[in-house]
Short mmCIF file of C-alpha atoms and ligand atoms in Angstrom, two decimals:
data_model
loop_
_atom_site.label_atom_id
_atom_site.label_comp_id
_atom_site.label_asym_id
_atom_site.label_seq_id
_atom_site.Cartn_x
_atom_site.Cartn_y
_atom_site.Cartn_z
CA MET N 234 16.07 -16.63 15.96
CA LEU N 235 16.61 -20.35 15.13
CA VAL N 236 12.25 -20.20 14.54
CA LYS N 237 12.11 -17.15 12.35
CA ARG N 238 15.55 -18.56 10.25
CA ASN N 239 13.95 -21.63 9.44
CA ALA N 240 10.16 -20.58 8.46
CA TYR N 241 12.73 -18.08 5.56
CA LYS N 242 14.93 -21.51 4.81
CA SER N 243 12.32 -22.00 1.13
CA ALA N 244 13.35 -18.30 0.06
CA CYS N 245 17.52 -19.64 -0.04
CA LYS N 246 16.03 -21.06 -3.29
CA TYR N 247 14.54 -18.02 -4.44
CA THR N 248 17.26 -15.83 -4.12
CA ARG N 249 19.33 -18.42 -5.30
CA ARG N 250 17.41 -18.63 -8.86
CA MET N 251 16.83 -15.04 -9.05
CA ARG N 252 20.64 -14.02 -8.60
CA VAL N 253 22.33 -16.70 -11.72
CA ASN N 254 19.39 -15.99 -13.59
CA ALA N 255 16.74 -12.91 -13.92
CA PRO N 256 13.50 -13.83 -15.10
CA HIS N 257 12.31 -11.88 -18.57
CA PHE N 258 9.00 -12.04 -19.38
CA PRO N 259 8.77 -9.55 -22.52
CA ASP N 260 5.27 -8.92 -23.26
CA LEU N 261 4.35 -8.33 -20.03
CA THR N 262 7.48 -5.17 -20.23
CA GLN N 263 6.80 -3.87 -23.38
CA LYS N 264 2.96 -3.89 -22.17
CA ILE N 265 4.41 -1.94 -19.73
CA GLN N 266 6.31 0.65 -21.20
CA GLN N 267 3.30 1.31 -23.82
CA LEU N 268 0.51 2.39 -21.25
CA LYS N 269 3.34 4.76 -19.58
CA LYS N 270 4.01 6.36 -22.12
CA GLU N 271 0.38 6.90 -22.62
CA LYS N 272 -0.74 7.64 -18.69
CA LYS N 273 3.04 9.64 -18.50
CA ALA N 274 3.89 7.41 -15.51
CA LEU N 275 7.32 7.27 -13.68
CA ILE N 276 7.65 3.95 -12.48
CA LEU N 277 10.68 3.95 -9.76
CA ALA N 278 11.92 1.11 -7.83
CA HIS N 279 13.06 0.16 -4.10
CA ASN N 280 16.50 -1.09 -4.58
CA TYR N 281 15.57 -4.74 -2.81
CA GLN N 282 12.87 -4.70 -5.97
CA ARG N 283 13.01 -8.26 -8.19
CA PRO N 284 14.83 -7.78 -10.41
CA GLU N 285 13.54 -7.74 -13.44
CA ILE N 286 11.50 -4.27 -11.26
CA GLN N 287 14.33 -3.02 -11.15
CA ASP N 288 15.49 -3.60 -14.96
CA ILE N 289 12.15 -1.37 -16.63
CA ALA N 290 12.53 1.15 -14.09
CA ASP N 291 13.42 4.56 -14.49
CA TYR N 292 14.45 4.83 -11.27
CA ILE N 293 16.03 2.88 -8.22
CA GLY N 294 17.08 4.39 -4.80
CA ASP N 295 16.76 3.35 -1.38
CA SER N 296 13.87 4.19 0.52
CA ILE N 297 14.03 8.84 0.56
CA GLU N 298 16.26 9.02 -2.71
CA LEU N 299 12.74 7.76 -4.65
CA SER N 300 10.59 10.05 -3.01
CA ARG N 301 13.03 13.51 -3.73
CA LYS N 302 12.89 11.28 -7.57
CA ALA N 303 9.27 11.83 -7.38
CA MET N 304 9.07 15.44 -6.28
CA THR N 305 11.58 16.20 -9.37
CA GLU N 306 10.29 15.11 -12.31
CA LYS N 307 7.56 17.33 -12.86
CA ASP N 308 5.87 15.86 -15.76
CA ALA N 309 4.85 13.21 -14.36
CA GLU N 310 0.92 12.34 -13.74
CA PHE N 311 2.00 9.09 -11.78
CA ILE N 312 4.65 7.65 -9.76
CA ILE N 313 4.37 4.20 -9.31
CA PHE N 314 5.26 3.16 -6.77
CA SER N 315 7.68 -0.30 -6.44
CA ALA N 316 8.00 -0.79 -2.78
CA VAL N 317 6.31 -0.92 0.60
CA ASP N 318 3.47 1.37 2.03
CA PHE N 319 4.95 4.20 3.61
CA MET N 320 7.69 5.01 0.95
CA ALA N 321 4.55 5.25 -0.87
CA GLU N 322 3.18 7.23 2.09
CA SER N 323 6.38 9.62 1.93
CA ALA N 324 6.32 10.10 -2.06
CA ALA N 325 2.20 10.84 -1.89
CA ILE N 326 2.85 13.88 0.96
CA LEU N 327 6.08 15.25 -0.66
CA ASN N 328 3.70 15.42 -4.41
CA PRO N 329 0.12 15.68 -3.43
CA THR N 330 -0.65 16.96 -7.52
CA LYS N 331 1.04 13.90 -8.69
CA LYS N 332 -0.88 10.13 -8.31
CA VAL N 333 1.22 7.48 -6.07
CA LEU N 334 0.19 4.50 -6.97
CA LEU N 335 1.18 1.12 -5.52
CA PRO N 336 0.90 -2.03 -6.81
CA SER N 337 0.61 -3.91 -4.19
CA THR N 338 -1.78 -3.85 -1.14
CA GLY N 339 0.51 -6.98 0.55
CA ALA N 340 3.89 -3.88 0.52
CA ARG N 341 3.11 -3.46 3.45
CA CYS N 342 6.13 -3.17 5.97
CA PRO N 343 5.92 -4.48 8.58
CA MET N 344 8.40 -2.85 11.21
CA ALA N 345 6.47 0.06 9.69
CA GLN N 346 3.21 -1.03 11.78
CA MET N 347 5.48 -1.58 15.00
CA LEU N 348 5.42 1.71 16.28
CA THR N 349 1.63 4.35 16.85
CA VAL N 350 0.47 7.37 17.84
CA ASP N 351 -0.74 6.03 21.36
CA GLU N 352 2.65 5.09 21.98
CA ILE N 353 4.89 8.46 21.03
CA LYS N 354 2.17 9.77 22.65
CA ARG N 355 2.92 7.93 25.90
CA VAL N 356 6.56 8.50 25.45
CA LYS N 357 6.50 11.35 24.84
CA ALA N 358 5.26 11.70 28.70
CA LYS N 359 7.52 10.94 30.22
CA TYR N 360 10.37 13.23 28.57
CA PRO N 361 8.08 15.97 26.97
CA LYS N 362 11.67 18.01 26.22
CA ALA N 363 13.18 15.40 24.16
CA PRO N 364 12.42 15.98 20.21
CA VAL N 365 10.81 13.02 18.39
CA VAL N 366 12.63 12.24 14.95
CA LEU N 367 11.03 8.80 12.76
CA TYR N 368 12.55 7.09 10.95
CA VAL N 369 10.82 7.10 7.34
CA ASN N 370 9.88 3.08 8.00
CA THR N 371 6.80 4.95 9.59
CA LEU N 372 2.90 5.00 8.84
CA ALA N 373 2.12 8.96 7.90
CA VAL N 374 -0.27 9.57 11.30
CA CYS N 375 3.09 8.81 13.26
CA LYS N 376 5.19 11.79 11.09
CA ALA N 377 2.65 13.68 12.03
CA GLU N 378 4.12 13.54 15.32
CA ALA N 379 7.72 13.92 14.81
CA ASP N 380 9.12 16.80 15.30
CA ILE N 381 11.73 15.40 12.49
CA CYS N 382 12.25 12.80 10.16
CA CYS N 383 15.94 10.14 8.60
CA THR N 384 16.40 7.87 6.57
CA SER N 385 19.16 4.77 7.40
CA ALA N 386 21.65 7.52 5.08
CA ASN N 387 21.46 9.99 7.09
CA ALA N 388 19.83 9.66 11.25
CA VAL N 389 23.78 10.03 12.57
CA GLU N 390 23.30 14.19 10.74
CA VAL N 391 19.97 14.46 11.70
CA VAL N 392 20.59 12.94 15.45
CA ASN N 393 23.40 15.54 15.47
CA SER N 394 21.74 18.86 14.06
CA LEU N 395 18.90 19.14 17.37
CA ASP N 396 19.70 20.42 20.42
CA ALA N 397 19.18 18.39 22.31
CA ASP N 398 21.13 15.35 24.03
CA THR N 399 18.21 13.01 24.60
CA ILE N 400 16.00 12.12 21.72
CA LEU N 401 13.14 9.30 21.20
CA PHE N 402 13.81 7.91 18.22
CA GLY N 403 11.30 4.87 16.21
CA PRO N 404 11.19 2.58 15.60
CA ASP N 405 14.00 0.50 14.87
CA LYS N 406 15.69 -0.29 18.49
CA ASN N 407 19.30 -1.04 15.73
CA LEU N 408 19.29 1.81 13.67
CA SER N 409 18.36 3.14 17.52
CA GLU N 410 21.75 2.41 18.96
CA TYR N 411 23.67 2.39 15.94
CA VAL N 412 22.70 6.43 15.87
CA ALA N 413 23.61 6.69 20.21
CA GLU N 414 27.13 5.06 19.17
CA LYS N 415 27.68 7.76 16.58
CA THR N 416 26.39 10.70 18.10
CA GLY N 417 27.61 10.03 21.70
CA LYS N 418 23.86 10.88 22.76
CA THR N 419 20.85 9.33 24.60
CA LEU N 420 18.27 7.47 22.13
CA ILE N 421 15.11 6.91 23.47
CA PRO N 422 13.38 3.87 21.54
CA ILE N 423 9.73 3.74 20.76
CA PRO N 424 8.33 1.39 21.03
CA ALA N 425 10.60 -0.10 23.10
CA ASN N 426 11.37 -3.28 20.39
CA GLY N 427 11.04 -1.95 16.81
CA PHE N 428 12.63 -4.22 14.40
CA CYS N 429 13.07 -5.22 10.95
CA PRO N 430 11.89 -9.31 10.48
CA THR N 431 14.48 -9.67 6.86
CA HIS N 432 17.30 -7.83 8.59
CA LEU N 433 17.31 -9.27 12.16
CA LEU N 434 18.48 -13.19 10.00
CA PHE N 435 21.58 -11.61 9.86
CA GLN N 436 24.20 -13.39 12.38
CA SER N 437 27.40 -12.64 12.29
CA GLU N 438 28.10 -16.21 12.71
CA ASP N 439 27.81 -16.24 9.03
CA VAL N 440 30.31 -12.91 8.41
CA LYS N 441 32.91 -15.09 10.45
CA VAL N 442 32.36 -18.41 7.72
CA LEU N 443 32.08 -16.55 4.71
CA LYS N 444 35.37 -14.21 6.31
CA MET N 445 37.54 -17.62 6.61
CA GLN N 446 36.36 -18.95 2.72
CA TYR N 447 36.66 -15.17 1.47
CA PRO N 448 39.25 -13.15 3.84
CA ASP N 449 39.65 -10.21 1.73
CA ALA N 450 36.03 -10.03 1.12
CA GLU N 451 35.33 -6.05 2.20
CA VAL N 452 31.33 -6.33 4.99
CA MET N 453 28.52 -4.16 3.75
CA VAL N 454 25.76 -4.25 6.47
CA HIS N 455 22.77 -1.99 6.61
CA PRO N 456 22.21 -0.50 9.73
CA GLU N 457 19.03 -2.70 11.14
CA CYS N 458 21.31 -5.71 11.35
CA THR N 459 22.53 -6.11 14.90
CA LYS N 460 25.10 -4.95 17.09
CA GLY N 461 26.96 -8.13 16.24
CA MET N 462 27.23 -7.55 12.51
CA ARG N 463 27.76 -3.75 12.92
CA LEU N 464 30.95 -5.40 14.66
CA VAL N 465 31.79 -7.46 11.82
CA ALA N 466 31.23 -4.48 9.40
CA ASP N 467 34.03 -3.12 7.12
CA PHE N 468 30.49 -0.36 5.75
CA ILE N 469 27.33 0.64 7.86
CA GLY N 470 25.62 2.67 5.37
CA SER N 471 21.42 2.87 3.89
CA THR N 472 20.69 0.15 0.61
CA SER N 473 21.80 3.28 -1.59
CA LYS N 474 25.01 4.05 0.42
CA ILE N 475 26.03 0.56 0.12
CA CYS N 476 25.25 0.28 -3.71
CA LYS N 477 27.57 3.16 -4.23
CA GLN N 478 30.40 1.71 -1.50
CA ALA N 479 30.76 -1.77 -2.91
CA LYS N 480 31.39 0.72 -6.83
CA GLU N 481 34.42 2.63 -5.67
CA SER N 482 35.24 -0.21 -3.30
CA SER N 483 39.35 -1.87 -4.35
CA ALA N 484 37.83 -5.12 -2.50
CA GLN N 485 36.47 -8.06 -5.37
CA LYS N 486 35.01 -10.06 -2.94
CA ILE N 487 31.86 -8.56 -0.62
CA ILE N 488 29.30 -10.07 1.59
CA ILE N 489 26.31 -8.61 1.56
CA GLY N 490 24.48 -7.55 5.35
CA THR N 491 20.63 -6.07 3.74
CA GLU N 492 18.12 -7.59 2.21
CA CYS N 493 19.03 -10.65 -1.02
CA GLY N 494 17.38 -7.77 -3.66
CA ILE N 495 19.85 -5.81 -3.91
CA LEU N 496 21.99 -8.18 -5.39
CA HIS N 497 20.74 -7.97 -9.23
CA ARG N 498 22.27 -3.78 -8.90
CA LEU N 499 25.26 -3.98 -7.47
CA GLN N 500 25.91 -7.02 -10.02
CA LYS N 501 25.18 -5.40 -12.09
CA GLU N 502 27.16 -2.06 -11.28
CA ASN N 503 30.00 -3.90 -10.38
CA PRO N 504 30.43 -6.91 -12.82
CA THR N 505 33.45 -7.71 -11.84
CA LYS N 506 33.28 -8.28 -8.65
CA GLN N 507 31.63 -10.82 -6.14
CA PHE N 508 29.03 -11.01 -4.09
CA TYR N 509 27.54 -13.33 -0.95
CA LEU N 510 24.59 -12.37 0.27
CA ALA N 511 25.55 -13.20 4.29
CA TYR N 512 23.00 -15.24 4.51
CA ASP N 513 21.41 -16.66 2.55
CA GLY N 514 17.53 -16.51 3.68
CA ALA N 515 17.31 -12.59 3.66
CA VAL N 516 13.71 -12.30 1.61
CA CYS N 517 11.70 -9.33 2.18
CA PRO N 518 8.11 -10.69 1.57
CA ASN N 519 7.24 -7.51 1.37
CA MET N 520 8.66 -5.91 -1.12
CA LYS N 521 8.44 -9.56 -3.15
CA THR N 522 4.88 -8.63 -3.07
CA THR N 523 5.14 -6.28 -6.86
CA THR N 524 5.40 -8.68 -9.43
CA LEU N 525 5.30 -7.02 -13.07
CA GLU N 526 1.90 -8.08 -13.40
CA ARG N 527 0.56 -6.33 -10.52
CA ILE N 528 2.61 -3.02 -12.10
CA TYR N 529 0.85 -3.46 -14.99
CA GLN N 530 -2.72 -4.00 -13.52
CA SER N 531 -1.70 -0.40 -11.77
CA LEU N 532 -1.10 1.18 -14.42
CA LYS N 533 -3.99 -0.27 -16.43
CA GLU N 534 -6.67 -0.11 -14.00
CA GLU N 535 -5.45 2.77 -12.06
CA LYS N 536 -4.52 1.23 -8.43
CA HIS N 537 -3.95 1.43 -5.88
CA LEU N 538 -4.39 5.18 -5.39
CA ILE N 539 -2.21 6.32 -1.68
CA LYS N 540 -4.51 9.15 0.19
CA VAL N 541 -3.18 10.70 2.68
CA PRO N 542 -5.73 12.64 4.33
CA GLN N 543 -4.98 16.56 4.36
CA ALA N 544 -4.46 16.99 8.03
CA THR N 545 -2.35 14.31 8.26
CA ALA N 546 -0.26 14.94 4.90
CA LYS N 547 0.35 18.32 6.12
CA LYS N 548 1.35 17.48 9.87
CA ALA N 549 4.08 14.46 7.58
CA ARG N 550 5.47 16.91 5.15
CA ILE N 551 6.63 19.08 8.41
CA SER N 552 9.03 16.52 9.53
CA LEU N 553 10.04 15.38 5.28
CA GLU N 554 11.12 18.78 4.92
CA ARG N 555 13.02 19.27 8.33
CA MET N 556 14.61 16.40 7.64
CA PHE N 557 15.64 17.35 4.24
CA GLU N 558 17.50 20.63 5.13
CA VAL N 559 19.87 18.66 7.30
CA LYS N 560 22.83 18.96 5.46
CA THR N 561 24.45 15.83 4.69
P1 13P U 1476 17.30 1.69 2.98
O1 13P U 1476 16.61 3.69 3.22
O2 13P U 1476 18.41 1.57 2.88
O3 13P U 1476 17.02 1.49 1.58
O4 13P U 1476 16.39 1.05 3.93
C1 13P U 1476 14.71 0.71 3.90
C2 13P U 1476 14.94 -0.90 4.18
O5 13P U 1476 12.96 -1.27 4.61
C3 13P U 1476 15.20 -1.33 4.31
O6 13P U 1476 15.03 -2.40 4.87
FE1 SF4 U 1477 10.48 -3.08 6.10
FE2 SF4 U 1477 12.53 -4.39 6.71
FE3 SF4 U 1477 11.22 -5.39 5.20
FE4 SF4 U 1477 12.72 -3.21 5.02
S1 SF4 U 1477 13.73 -4.93 4.63
S2 SF4 U 1477 10.61 -3.13 3.54
S3 SF4 U 1477 12.09 -1.98 7.50
S4 SF4 U 1477 10.45 -4.84 6.48
#
């Protein structure tokens, strides 16, 4: 763990700089706005995107809110998906008539790469009666093997909606443990130890130190964090649920246990409140490969088009649509 945290040390400087001063690129912003109009494009940005990208986005949200948004925007011809690969793939699957573009080919979620179709099949053979619930942080080929998908915003409800006590759940082991605690069901993690390298950086000791400084602060963490972090949290939820809770809470100081990009939105929406990142190096390098320049190139050259083979998309869509049917 310490080795991992050291590797992220330079990221601390990045998060501090970004939080103090969101950089401005007026020329580029203007060119993007112009092209966006001409091409009937919609820019969707995840809550972890760089501040200057959040500022030009048409909509900011968590993984599934963005796909839903893409579905409701009937007039858009292009969706510029400023996030990571699996989110853009979900949007492409759910919006077959629109062109979904991922500005950066480097924007690949390492957690999504941790699960393979072979691994799903191997565990399925051991537990043939157990339904397969997959976190949306998976590749389309894996979603095609799932019975239903979930996000961190609805995982508990999705698992509760199933008429089964033993469930295969992947790829995030921390989310799987959290859902098992909440539902009382047996969740078998697939793979055995999938994780988010960014959320694994958070340690409860850091929160305890911050709490000594700010005893009234409320602690809000993402369920991809470890159990230690969950135990010191006042609130556990998806990125958008954290944003909602931060608005509704009467706390003036809030300690955040998720990726640093969310601080821009939190601070903008709650200018009188103070936010403290539980670990300054909590940066998702994959999310940060998307830049304004890449968004501009993406719009101009209509790249990189997300294509999901039809047979895979058809099956994966069923797993996603089943998730939308679950009441939350
Ligand atoms: P949300 O669905 O909460 O936005 O999370 C996506 C993600 O990648 C968290 O690391
Ligand atoms: Fe993937 Fe973690 Fe980055 Fe989210 S924060 S996109 S789970 S690597």
